[in-house]
PDB file of C-alpha atoms in Angstrom:
ATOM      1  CA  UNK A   1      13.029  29.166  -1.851  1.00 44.00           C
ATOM      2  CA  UNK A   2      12.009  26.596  -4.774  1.00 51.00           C
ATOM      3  CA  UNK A   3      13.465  23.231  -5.314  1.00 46.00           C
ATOM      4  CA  UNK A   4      16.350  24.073  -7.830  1.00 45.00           C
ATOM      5  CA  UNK A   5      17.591  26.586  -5.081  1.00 43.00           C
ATOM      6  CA  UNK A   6      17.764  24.182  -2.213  1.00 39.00           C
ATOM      7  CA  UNK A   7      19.074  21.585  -4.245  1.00 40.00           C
ATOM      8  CA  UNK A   8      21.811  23.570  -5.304  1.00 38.00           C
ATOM      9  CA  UNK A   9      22.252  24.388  -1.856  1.00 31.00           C
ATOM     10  CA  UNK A  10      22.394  20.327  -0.888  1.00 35.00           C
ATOM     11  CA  UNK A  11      25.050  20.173  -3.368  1.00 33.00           C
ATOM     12  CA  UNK A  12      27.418  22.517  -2.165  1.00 26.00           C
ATOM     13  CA  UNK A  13      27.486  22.392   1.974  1.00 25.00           C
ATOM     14  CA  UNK A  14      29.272  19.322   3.483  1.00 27.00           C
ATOM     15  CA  UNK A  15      28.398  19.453   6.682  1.00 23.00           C
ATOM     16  CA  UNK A  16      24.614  20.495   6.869  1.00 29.00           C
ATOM     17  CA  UNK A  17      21.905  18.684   7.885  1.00 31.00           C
ATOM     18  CA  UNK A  18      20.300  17.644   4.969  1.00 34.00           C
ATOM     19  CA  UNK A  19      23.419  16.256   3.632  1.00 32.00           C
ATOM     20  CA  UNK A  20      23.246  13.396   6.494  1.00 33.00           C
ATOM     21  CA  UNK A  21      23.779   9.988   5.076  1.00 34.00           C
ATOM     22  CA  UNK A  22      21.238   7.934   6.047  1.00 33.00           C
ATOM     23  CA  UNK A  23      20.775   4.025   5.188  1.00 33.00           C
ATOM     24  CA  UNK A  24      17.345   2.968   3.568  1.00 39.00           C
ATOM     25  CA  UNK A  25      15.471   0.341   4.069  1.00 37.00           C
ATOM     26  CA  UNK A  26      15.544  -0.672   0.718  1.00 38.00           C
ATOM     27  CA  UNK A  27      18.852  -1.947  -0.234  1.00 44.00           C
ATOM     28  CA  UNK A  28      20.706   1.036  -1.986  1.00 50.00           C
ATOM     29  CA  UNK A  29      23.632   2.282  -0.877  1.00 52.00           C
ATOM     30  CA  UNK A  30      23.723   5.335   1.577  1.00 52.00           C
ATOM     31  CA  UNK A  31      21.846   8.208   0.105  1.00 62.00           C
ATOM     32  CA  UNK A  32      21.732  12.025   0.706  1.00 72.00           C
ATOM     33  CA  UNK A  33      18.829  13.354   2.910  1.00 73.00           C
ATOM     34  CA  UNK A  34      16.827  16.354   1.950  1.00 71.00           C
ATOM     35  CA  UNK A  35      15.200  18.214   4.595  1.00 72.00           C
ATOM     36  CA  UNK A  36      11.913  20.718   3.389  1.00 71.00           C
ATOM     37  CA  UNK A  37      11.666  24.385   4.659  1.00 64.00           C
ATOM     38  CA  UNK A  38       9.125  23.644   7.620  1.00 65.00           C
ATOM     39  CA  UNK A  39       7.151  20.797   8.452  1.00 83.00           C
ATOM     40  CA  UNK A  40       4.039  20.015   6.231  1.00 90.00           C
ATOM     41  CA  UNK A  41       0.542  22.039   6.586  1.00 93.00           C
ATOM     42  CA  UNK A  42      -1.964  19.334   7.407  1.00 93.00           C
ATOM     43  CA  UNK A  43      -5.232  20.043   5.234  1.00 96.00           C
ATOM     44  CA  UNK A  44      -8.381  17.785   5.969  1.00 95.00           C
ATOM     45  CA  UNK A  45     -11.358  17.452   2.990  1.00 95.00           C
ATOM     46  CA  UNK A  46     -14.846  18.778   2.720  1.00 96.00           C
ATOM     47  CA  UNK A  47     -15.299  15.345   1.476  1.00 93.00           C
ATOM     48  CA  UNK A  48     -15.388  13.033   4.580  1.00 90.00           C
ATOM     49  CA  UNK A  49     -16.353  10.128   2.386  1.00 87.00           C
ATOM     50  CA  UNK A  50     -13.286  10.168   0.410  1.00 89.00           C
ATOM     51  CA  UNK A  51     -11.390   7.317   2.332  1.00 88.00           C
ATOM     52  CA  UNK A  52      -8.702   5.839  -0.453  1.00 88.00           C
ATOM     53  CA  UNK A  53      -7.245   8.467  -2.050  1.00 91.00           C
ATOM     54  CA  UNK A  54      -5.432   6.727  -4.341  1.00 93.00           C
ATOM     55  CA  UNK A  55      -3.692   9.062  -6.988  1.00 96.00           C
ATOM     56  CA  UNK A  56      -3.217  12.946  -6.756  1.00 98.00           C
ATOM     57  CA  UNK A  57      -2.541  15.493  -9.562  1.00 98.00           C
ATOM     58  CA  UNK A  58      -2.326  19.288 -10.196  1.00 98.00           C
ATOM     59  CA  UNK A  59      -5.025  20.609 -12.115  1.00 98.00           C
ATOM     60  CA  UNK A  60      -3.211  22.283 -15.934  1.00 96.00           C
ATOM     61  CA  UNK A  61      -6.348  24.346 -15.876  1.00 96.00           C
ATOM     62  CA  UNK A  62      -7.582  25.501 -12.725  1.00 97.00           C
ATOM     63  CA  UNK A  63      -4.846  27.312 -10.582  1.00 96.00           C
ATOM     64  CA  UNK A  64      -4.864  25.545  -7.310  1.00 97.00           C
ATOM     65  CA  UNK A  65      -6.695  22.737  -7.887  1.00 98.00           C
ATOM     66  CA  UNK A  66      -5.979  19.001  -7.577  1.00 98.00           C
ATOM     67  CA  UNK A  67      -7.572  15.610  -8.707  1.00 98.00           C
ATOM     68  CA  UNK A  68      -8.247  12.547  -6.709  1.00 97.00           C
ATOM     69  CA  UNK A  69      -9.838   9.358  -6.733  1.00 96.00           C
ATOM     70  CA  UNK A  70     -10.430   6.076  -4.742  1.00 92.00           C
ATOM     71  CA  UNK A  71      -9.552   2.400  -5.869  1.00 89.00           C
ATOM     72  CA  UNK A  72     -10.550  -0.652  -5.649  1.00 87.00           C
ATOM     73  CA  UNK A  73     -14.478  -0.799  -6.155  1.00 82.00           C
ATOM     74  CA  UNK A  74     -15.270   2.264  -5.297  1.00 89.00           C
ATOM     75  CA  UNK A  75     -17.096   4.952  -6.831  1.00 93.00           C
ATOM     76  CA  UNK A  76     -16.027   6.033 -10.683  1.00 95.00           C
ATOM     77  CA  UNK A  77     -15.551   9.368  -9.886  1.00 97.00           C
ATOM     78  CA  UNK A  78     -13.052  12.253  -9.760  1.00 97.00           C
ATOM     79  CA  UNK A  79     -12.825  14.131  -6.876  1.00 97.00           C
ATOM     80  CA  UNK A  80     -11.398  18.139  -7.317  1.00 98.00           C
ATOM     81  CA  UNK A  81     -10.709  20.401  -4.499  1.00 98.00           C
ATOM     82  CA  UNK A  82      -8.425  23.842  -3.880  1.00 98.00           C
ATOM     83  CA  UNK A  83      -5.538  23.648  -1.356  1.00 97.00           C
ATOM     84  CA  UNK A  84      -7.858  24.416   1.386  1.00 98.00           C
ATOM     85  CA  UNK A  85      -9.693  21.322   1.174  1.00 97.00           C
ATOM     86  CA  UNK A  86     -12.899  22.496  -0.571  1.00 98.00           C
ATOM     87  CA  UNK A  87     -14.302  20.129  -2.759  1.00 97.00           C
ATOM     88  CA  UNK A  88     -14.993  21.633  -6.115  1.00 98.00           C
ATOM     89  CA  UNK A  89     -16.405  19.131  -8.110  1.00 98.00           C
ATOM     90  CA  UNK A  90     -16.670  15.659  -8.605  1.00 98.00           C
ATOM     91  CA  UNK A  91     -16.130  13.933 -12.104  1.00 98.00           C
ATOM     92  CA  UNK A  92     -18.393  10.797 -13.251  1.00 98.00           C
ATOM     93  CA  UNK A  93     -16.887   8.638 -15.834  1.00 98.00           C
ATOM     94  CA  UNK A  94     -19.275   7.283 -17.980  1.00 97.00           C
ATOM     95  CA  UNK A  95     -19.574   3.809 -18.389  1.00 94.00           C
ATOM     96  CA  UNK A  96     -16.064   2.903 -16.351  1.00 94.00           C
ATOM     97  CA  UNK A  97     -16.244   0.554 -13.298  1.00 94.00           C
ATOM     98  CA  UNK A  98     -13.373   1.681 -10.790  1.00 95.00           C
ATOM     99  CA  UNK A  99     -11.616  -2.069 -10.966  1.00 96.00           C
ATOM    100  CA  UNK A 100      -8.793  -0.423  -9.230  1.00 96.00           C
ATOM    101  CA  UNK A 101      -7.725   3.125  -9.751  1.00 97.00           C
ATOM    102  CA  UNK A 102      -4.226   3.714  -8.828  1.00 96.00           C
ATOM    103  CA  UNK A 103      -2.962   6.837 -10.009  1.00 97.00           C
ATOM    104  CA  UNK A 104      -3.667   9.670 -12.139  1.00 98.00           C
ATOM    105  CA  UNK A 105      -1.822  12.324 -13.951  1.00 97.00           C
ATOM    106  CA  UNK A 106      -3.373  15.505 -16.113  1.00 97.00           C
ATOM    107  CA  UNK A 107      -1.349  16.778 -19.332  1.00 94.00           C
ATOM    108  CA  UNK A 108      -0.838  19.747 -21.854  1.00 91.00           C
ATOM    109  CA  UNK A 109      -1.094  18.562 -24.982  1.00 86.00           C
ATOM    110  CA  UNK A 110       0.869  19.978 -28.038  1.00 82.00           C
ATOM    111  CA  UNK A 111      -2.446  21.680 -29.312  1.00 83.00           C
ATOM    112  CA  UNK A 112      -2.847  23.873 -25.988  1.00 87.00           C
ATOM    113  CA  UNK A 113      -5.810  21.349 -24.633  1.00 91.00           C
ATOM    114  CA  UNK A 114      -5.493  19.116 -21.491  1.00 95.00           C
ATOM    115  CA  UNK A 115      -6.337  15.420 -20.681  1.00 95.00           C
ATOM    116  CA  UNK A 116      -7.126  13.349 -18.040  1.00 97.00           C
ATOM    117  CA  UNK A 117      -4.891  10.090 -17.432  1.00 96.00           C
ATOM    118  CA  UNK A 118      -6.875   7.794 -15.542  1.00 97.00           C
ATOM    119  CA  UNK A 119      -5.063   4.914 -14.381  1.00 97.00           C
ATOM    120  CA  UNK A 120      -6.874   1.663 -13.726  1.00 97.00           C
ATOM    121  CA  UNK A 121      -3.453  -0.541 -13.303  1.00 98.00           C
ATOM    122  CA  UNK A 122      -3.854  -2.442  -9.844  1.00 96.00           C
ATOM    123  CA  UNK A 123      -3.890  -6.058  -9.559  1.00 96.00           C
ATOM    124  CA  UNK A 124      -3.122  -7.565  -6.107  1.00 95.00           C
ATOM    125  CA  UNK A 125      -3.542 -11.234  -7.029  1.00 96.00           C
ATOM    126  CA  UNK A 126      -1.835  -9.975 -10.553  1.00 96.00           C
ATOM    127  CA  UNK A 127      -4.790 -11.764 -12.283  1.00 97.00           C
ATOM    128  CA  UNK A 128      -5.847  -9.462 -14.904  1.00 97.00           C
ATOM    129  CA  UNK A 129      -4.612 -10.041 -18.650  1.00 95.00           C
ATOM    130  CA  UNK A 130      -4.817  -6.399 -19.671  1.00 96.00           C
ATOM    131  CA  UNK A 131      -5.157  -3.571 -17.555  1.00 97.00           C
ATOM    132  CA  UNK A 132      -6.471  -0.013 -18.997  1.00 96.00           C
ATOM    133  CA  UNK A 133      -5.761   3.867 -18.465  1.00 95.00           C
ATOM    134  CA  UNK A 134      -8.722   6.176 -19.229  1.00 95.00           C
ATOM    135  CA  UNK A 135      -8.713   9.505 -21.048  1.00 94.00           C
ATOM    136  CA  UNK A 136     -10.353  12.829 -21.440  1.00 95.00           C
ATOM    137  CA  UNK A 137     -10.132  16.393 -22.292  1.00 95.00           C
ATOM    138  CA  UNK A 138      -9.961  18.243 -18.622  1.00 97.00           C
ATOM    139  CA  UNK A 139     -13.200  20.271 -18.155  1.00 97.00           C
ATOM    140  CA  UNK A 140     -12.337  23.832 -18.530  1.00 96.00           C
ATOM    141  CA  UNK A 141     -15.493  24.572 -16.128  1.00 96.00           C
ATOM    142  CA  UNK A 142     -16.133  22.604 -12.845  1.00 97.00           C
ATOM    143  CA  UNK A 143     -19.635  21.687 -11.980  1.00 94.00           C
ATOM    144  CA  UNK A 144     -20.501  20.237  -8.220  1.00 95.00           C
ATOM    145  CA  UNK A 145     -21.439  16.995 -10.205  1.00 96.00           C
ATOM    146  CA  UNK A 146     -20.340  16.304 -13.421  1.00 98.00           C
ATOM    147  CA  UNK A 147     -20.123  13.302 -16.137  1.00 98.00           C
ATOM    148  CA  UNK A 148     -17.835  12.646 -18.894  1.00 97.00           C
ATOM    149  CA  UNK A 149     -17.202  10.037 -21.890  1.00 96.00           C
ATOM    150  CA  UNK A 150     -13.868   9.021 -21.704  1.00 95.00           C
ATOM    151  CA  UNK A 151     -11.418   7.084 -24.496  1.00 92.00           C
ATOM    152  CA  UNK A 152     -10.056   3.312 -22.867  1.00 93.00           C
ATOM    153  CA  UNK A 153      -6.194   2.345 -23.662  1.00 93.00           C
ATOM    154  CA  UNK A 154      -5.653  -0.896 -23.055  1.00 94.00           C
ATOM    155  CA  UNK A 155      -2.197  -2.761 -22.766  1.00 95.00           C
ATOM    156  CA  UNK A 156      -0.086  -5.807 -21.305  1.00 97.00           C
ATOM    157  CA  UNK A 157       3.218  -6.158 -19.300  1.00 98.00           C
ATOM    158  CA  UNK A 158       5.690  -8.453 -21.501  1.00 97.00           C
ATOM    159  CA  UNK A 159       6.108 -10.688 -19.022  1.00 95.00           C
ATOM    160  CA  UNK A 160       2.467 -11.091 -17.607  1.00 97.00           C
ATOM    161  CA  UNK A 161       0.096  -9.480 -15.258  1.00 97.00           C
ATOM    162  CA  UNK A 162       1.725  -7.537 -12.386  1.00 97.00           C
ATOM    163  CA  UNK A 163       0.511  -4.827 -10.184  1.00 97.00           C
ATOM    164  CA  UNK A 164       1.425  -1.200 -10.205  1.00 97.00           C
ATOM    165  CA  UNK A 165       0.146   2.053  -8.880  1.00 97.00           C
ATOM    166  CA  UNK A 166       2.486   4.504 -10.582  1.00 98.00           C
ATOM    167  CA  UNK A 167       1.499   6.441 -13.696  1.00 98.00           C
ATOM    168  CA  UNK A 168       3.332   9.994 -14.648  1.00 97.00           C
ATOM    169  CA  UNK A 169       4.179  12.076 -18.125  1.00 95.00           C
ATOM    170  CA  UNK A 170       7.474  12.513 -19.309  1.00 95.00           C
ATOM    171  CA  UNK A 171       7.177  16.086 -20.825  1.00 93.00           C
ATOM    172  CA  UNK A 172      10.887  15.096 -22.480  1.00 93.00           C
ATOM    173  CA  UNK A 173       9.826  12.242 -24.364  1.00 91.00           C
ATOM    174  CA  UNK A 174       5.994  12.726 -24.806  1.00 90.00           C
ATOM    175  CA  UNK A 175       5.866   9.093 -22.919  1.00 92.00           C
ATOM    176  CA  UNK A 176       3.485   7.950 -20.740  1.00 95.00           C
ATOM    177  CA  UNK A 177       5.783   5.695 -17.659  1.00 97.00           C
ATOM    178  CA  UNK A 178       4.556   2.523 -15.539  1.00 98.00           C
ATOM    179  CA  UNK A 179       6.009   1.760 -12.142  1.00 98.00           C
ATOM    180  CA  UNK A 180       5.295  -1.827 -10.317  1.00 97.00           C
ATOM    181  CA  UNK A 181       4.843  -2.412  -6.760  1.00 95.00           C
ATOM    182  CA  UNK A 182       6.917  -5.205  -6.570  1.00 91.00           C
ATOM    183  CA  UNK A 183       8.324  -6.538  -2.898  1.00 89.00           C
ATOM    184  CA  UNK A 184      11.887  -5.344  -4.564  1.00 89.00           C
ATOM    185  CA  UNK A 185      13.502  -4.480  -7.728  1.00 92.00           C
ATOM    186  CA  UNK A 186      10.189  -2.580  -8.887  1.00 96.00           C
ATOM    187  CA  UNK A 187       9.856  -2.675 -12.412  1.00 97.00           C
ATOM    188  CA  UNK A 188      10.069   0.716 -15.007  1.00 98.00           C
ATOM    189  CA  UNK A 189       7.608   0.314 -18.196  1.00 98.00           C
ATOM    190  CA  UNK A 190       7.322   2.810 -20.810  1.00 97.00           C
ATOM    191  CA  UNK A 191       3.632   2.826 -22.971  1.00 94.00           C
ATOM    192  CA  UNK A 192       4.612   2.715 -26.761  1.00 87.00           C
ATOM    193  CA  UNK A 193       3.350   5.970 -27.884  1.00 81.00           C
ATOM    194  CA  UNK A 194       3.295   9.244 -27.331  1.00 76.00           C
ATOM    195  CA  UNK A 195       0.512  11.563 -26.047  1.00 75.00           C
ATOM    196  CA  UNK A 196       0.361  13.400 -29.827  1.00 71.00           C
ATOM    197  CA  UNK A 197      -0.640   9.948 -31.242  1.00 72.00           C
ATOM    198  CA  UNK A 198      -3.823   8.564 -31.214  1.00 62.00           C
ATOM    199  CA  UNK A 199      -3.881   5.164 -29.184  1.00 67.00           C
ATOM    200  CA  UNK A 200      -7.860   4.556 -27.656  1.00 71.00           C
ATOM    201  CA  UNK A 201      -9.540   1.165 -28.739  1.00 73.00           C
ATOM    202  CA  UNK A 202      -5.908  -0.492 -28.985  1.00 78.00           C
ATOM    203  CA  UNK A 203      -4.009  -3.293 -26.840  1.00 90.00           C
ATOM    204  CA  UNK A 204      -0.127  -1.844 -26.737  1.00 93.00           C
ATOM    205  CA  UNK A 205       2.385  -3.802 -25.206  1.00 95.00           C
ATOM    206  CA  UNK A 206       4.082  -2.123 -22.233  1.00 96.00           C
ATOM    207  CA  UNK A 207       7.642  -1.688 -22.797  1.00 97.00           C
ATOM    208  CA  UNK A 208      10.303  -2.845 -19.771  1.00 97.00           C
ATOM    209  CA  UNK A 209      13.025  -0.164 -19.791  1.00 97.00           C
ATOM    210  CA  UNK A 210      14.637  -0.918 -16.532  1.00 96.00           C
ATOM    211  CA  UNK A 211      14.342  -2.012 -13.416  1.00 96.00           C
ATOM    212  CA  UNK A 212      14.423  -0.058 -10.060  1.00 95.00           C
ATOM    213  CA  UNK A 213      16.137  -1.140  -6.308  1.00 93.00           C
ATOM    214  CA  UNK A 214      12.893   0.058  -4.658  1.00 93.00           C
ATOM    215  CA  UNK A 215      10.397  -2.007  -2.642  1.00 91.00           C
ATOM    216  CA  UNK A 216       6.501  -0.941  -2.984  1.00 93.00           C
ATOM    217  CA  UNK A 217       6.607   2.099  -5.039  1.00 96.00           C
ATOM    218  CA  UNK A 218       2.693   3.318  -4.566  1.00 95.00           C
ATOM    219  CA  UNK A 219       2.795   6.808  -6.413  1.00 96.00           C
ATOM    220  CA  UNK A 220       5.078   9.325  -8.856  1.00 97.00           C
ATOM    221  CA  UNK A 221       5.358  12.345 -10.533  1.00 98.00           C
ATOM    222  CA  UNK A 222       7.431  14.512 -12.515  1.00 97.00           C
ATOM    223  CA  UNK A 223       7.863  18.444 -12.981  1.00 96.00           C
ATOM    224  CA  UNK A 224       6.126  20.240 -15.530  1.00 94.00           C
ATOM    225  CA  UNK A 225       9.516  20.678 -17.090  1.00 93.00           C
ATOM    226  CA  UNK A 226      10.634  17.863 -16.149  1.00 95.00           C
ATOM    227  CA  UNK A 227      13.335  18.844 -14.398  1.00 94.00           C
ATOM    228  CA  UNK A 228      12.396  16.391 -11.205  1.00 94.00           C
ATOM    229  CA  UNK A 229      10.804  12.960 -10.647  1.00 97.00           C
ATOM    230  CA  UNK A 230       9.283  11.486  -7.421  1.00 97.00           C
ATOM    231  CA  UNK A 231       8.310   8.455  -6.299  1.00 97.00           C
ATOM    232  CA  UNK A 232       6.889   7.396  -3.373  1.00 95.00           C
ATOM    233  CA  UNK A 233       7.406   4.418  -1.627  1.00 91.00           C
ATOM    234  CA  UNK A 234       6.215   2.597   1.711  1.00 79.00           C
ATOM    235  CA  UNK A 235       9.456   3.250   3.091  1.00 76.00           C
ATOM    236  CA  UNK A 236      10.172   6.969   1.880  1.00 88.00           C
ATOM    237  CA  UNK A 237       9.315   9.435  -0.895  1.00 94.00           C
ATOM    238  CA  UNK A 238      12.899  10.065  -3.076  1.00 95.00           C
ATOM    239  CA  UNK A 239      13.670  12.167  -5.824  1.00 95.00           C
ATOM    240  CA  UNK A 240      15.734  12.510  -8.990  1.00 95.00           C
ATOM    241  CA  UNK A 241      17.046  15.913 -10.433  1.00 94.00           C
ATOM    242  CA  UNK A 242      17.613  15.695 -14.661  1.00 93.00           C
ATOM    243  CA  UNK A 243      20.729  16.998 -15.881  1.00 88.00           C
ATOM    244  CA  UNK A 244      20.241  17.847 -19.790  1.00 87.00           C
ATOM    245  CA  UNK A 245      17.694  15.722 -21.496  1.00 86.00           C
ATOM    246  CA  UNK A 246      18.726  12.317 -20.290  1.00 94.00           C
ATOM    247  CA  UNK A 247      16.440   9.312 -20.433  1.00 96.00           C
ATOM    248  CA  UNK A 248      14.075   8.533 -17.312  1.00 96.00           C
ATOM    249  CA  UNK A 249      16.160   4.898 -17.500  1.00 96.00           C
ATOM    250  CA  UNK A 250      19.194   6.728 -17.169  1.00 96.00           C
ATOM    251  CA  UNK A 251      18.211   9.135 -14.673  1.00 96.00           C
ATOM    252  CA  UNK A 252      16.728   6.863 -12.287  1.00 95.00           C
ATOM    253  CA  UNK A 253      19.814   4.508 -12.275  1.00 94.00           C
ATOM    254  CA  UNK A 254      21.600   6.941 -10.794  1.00 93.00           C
ATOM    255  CA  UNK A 255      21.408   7.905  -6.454  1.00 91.00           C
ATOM    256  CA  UNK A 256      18.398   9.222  -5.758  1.00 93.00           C
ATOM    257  CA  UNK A 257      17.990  12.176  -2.646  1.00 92.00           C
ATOM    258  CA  UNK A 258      15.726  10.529  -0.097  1.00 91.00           C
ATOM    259  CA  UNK A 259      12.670  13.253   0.984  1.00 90.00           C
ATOM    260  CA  UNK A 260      12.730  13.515   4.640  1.00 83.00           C
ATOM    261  CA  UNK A 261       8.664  13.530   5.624  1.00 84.00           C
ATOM    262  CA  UNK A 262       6.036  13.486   7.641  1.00 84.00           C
ATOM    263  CA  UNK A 263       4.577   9.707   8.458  1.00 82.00           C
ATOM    264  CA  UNK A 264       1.023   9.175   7.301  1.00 84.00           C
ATOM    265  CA  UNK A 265      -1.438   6.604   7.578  1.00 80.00           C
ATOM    266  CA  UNK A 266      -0.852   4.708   4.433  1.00 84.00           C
ATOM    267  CA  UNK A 267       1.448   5.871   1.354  1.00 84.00           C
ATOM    268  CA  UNK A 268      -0.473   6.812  -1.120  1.00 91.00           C
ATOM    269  CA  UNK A 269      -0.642  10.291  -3.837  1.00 95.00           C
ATOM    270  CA  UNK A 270       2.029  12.631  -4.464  1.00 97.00           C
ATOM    271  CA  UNK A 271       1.783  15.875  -7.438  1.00 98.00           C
ATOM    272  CA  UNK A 272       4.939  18.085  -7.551  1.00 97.00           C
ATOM    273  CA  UNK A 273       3.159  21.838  -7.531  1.00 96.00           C
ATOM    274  CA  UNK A 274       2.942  23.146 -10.787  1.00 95.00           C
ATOM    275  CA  UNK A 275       5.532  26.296  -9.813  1.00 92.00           C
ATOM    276  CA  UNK A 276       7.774  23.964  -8.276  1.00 89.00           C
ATOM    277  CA  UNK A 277       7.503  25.707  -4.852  1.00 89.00           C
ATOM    278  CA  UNK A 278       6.783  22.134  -3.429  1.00 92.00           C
ATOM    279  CA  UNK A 279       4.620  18.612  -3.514  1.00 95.00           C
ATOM    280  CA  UNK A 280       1.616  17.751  -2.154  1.00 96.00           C
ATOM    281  CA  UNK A 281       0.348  13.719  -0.434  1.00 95.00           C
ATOM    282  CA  UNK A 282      -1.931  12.134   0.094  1.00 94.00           C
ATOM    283  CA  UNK A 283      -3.012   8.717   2.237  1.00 90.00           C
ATOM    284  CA  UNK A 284      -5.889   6.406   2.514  1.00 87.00           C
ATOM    285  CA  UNK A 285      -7.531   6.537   5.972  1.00 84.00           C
ATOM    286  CA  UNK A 286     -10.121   3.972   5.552  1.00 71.00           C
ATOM    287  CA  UNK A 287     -13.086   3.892   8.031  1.00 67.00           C
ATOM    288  CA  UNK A 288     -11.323   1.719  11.025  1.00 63.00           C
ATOM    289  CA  UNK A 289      -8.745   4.443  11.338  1.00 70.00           C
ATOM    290  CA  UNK A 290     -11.079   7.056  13.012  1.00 79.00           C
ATOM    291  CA  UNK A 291      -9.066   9.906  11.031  1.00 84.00           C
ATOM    292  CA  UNK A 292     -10.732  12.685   8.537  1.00 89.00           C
ATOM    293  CA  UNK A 293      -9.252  12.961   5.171  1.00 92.00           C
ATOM    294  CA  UNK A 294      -5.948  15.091   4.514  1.00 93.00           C
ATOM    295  CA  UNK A 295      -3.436  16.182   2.279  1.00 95.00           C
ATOM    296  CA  UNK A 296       0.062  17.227   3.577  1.00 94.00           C
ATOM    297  CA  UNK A 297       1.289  20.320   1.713  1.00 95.00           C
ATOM    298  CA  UNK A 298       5.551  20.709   1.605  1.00 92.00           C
ATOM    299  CA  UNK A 299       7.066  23.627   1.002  1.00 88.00           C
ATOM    300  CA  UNK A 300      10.633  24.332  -0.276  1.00 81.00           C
TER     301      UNK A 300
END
């Protein structure tokens, strides 16, 4: 069953279990609660050295095959593996300190190639006057090790440094979308261009377009089509469904469905699969934990 079929089927039963209202601990009103097929398949790394996975995204590419990375001040590398844990490659980017790496997100472009978003956006003490997302073309062979030049995009919040570490692709619009990790009220920022136009070697000035009722928001994605957006939070992962081509502003005011899941260790990466059938997580373990790296794989 894929997502549009068991939301449809949230829609129309009353009394089922995933239509349980449930209050969150965030402050909106009582939302509907949507239950996945099974529980998640727990799926630890080859890598045992990757211990902040940060951001997560499906590979356009390479069937199968996601993209991590760590944050702050570790390595400046890309870490691929296949759904079974096996690491595939890893990506150097030359030249690029990992300040701190939050999130990442890989898109078609218009002209049939794919790119690398890199997004170097966190900022604890919010200190940092510009903060930068990194580009390049997605390698259409993986190597074990691996090193690419990359293009730097830098830009500024209106209103001042703030953290975030939430970066996805509106496929409607062409944008590339901020989210802050604000206590509450989490801000939404759109990047003023689209991914047709040609924006390295610039400071742009991060557009506010709205702002959400969610605490901590630490990761997001949207459907290849997209049809759906996710974002996670520390509380709980939610999710939007798009009716016509509405704005993301628009959508997300509306009541999101709140994704029942599996705890983990720290909130961290989430990447809708590329067929819909699902989403994927991810969490930092971090050495004092005593855990192995994993991903948690949902089916619908």
């Amino acid at each position: 069953m894929n997502i549009s079929h068991i939301l449809c089927l949230t829609a129309l039963l009353c009394f089922g279990t995933c239509q349980t209202k449930a209050k969150n601990q965030i402050g909106l009103e009582s939302v509907s609660v949507l239950t996945p097929d099974s529980i998640p398949s727990i799926v630890h790394l080859e890598d045992t050295v990757l211990m902040e996975s940060s951001g997560l995204a499906f590979s356009q590419y390479h069937n199968g095959i996601l993209y991590t990375h760590e944050d702050s001040k570790c390595e400046n590398k890309i870490t691929v593996f296949d759904l079974q844990g096996k690491t595939k490659a890893r990506i150097w980017l030359k030249g690029v300190e990992n300040r701190d790496w939050e999130d990442i997100a890989v898109i078609a472009h218009p002209s049939g190639s794919s790119y690398i978003y890199l997004a170097d956006i966190g900022d604890n003490a919010q200190k940092y006057a510009e903060v930068y997302l990194y580009r390049f073309e997605e390698p259409k062979q993986l190597e074990i090790d691996m090193e690419v030049e990359v293009e730097r995009i830098s830009f500024q919040y209106p209103s001042g440094p703030l953290n975030a570490e939430t970066l996805f692709f509106d496929p409607i619009d062409n944008g590339l979308w901020i989210v802050s990790k604000e206590k509450e009220n989490c801000g939404l920022y759109r990047l003023p261009f689209d991914i047709t136009s040609v924006a390295a070697d610039t400071l742009l000035l991060a557009e506010k377009m709205g702002t959400l009722p969610l605490e901590r928001v630490t990761a997001g994605d949207i459907s290849r089509d997209g049809r759906f957006v996710m974002l996670r939070t520390k509380p709980g992962i939610y999710l939007w469904e798009r009716k016509a081509k509405e704005s993301l502003p628009m959508l997300m005011s509306q009541q999101p469905t709140l994704i029942k899941h599996r705890p983990e260790h720290q909130s961290e990466g989430i990447a809708i699969a590329p067929d819909g059938s699902g989403f994927v997580t991810s969490t930092e373990i971090q050495k004092k934990s005593g855990l192995k790296p994993y991903i948690s794989i949902y089916r619908w």
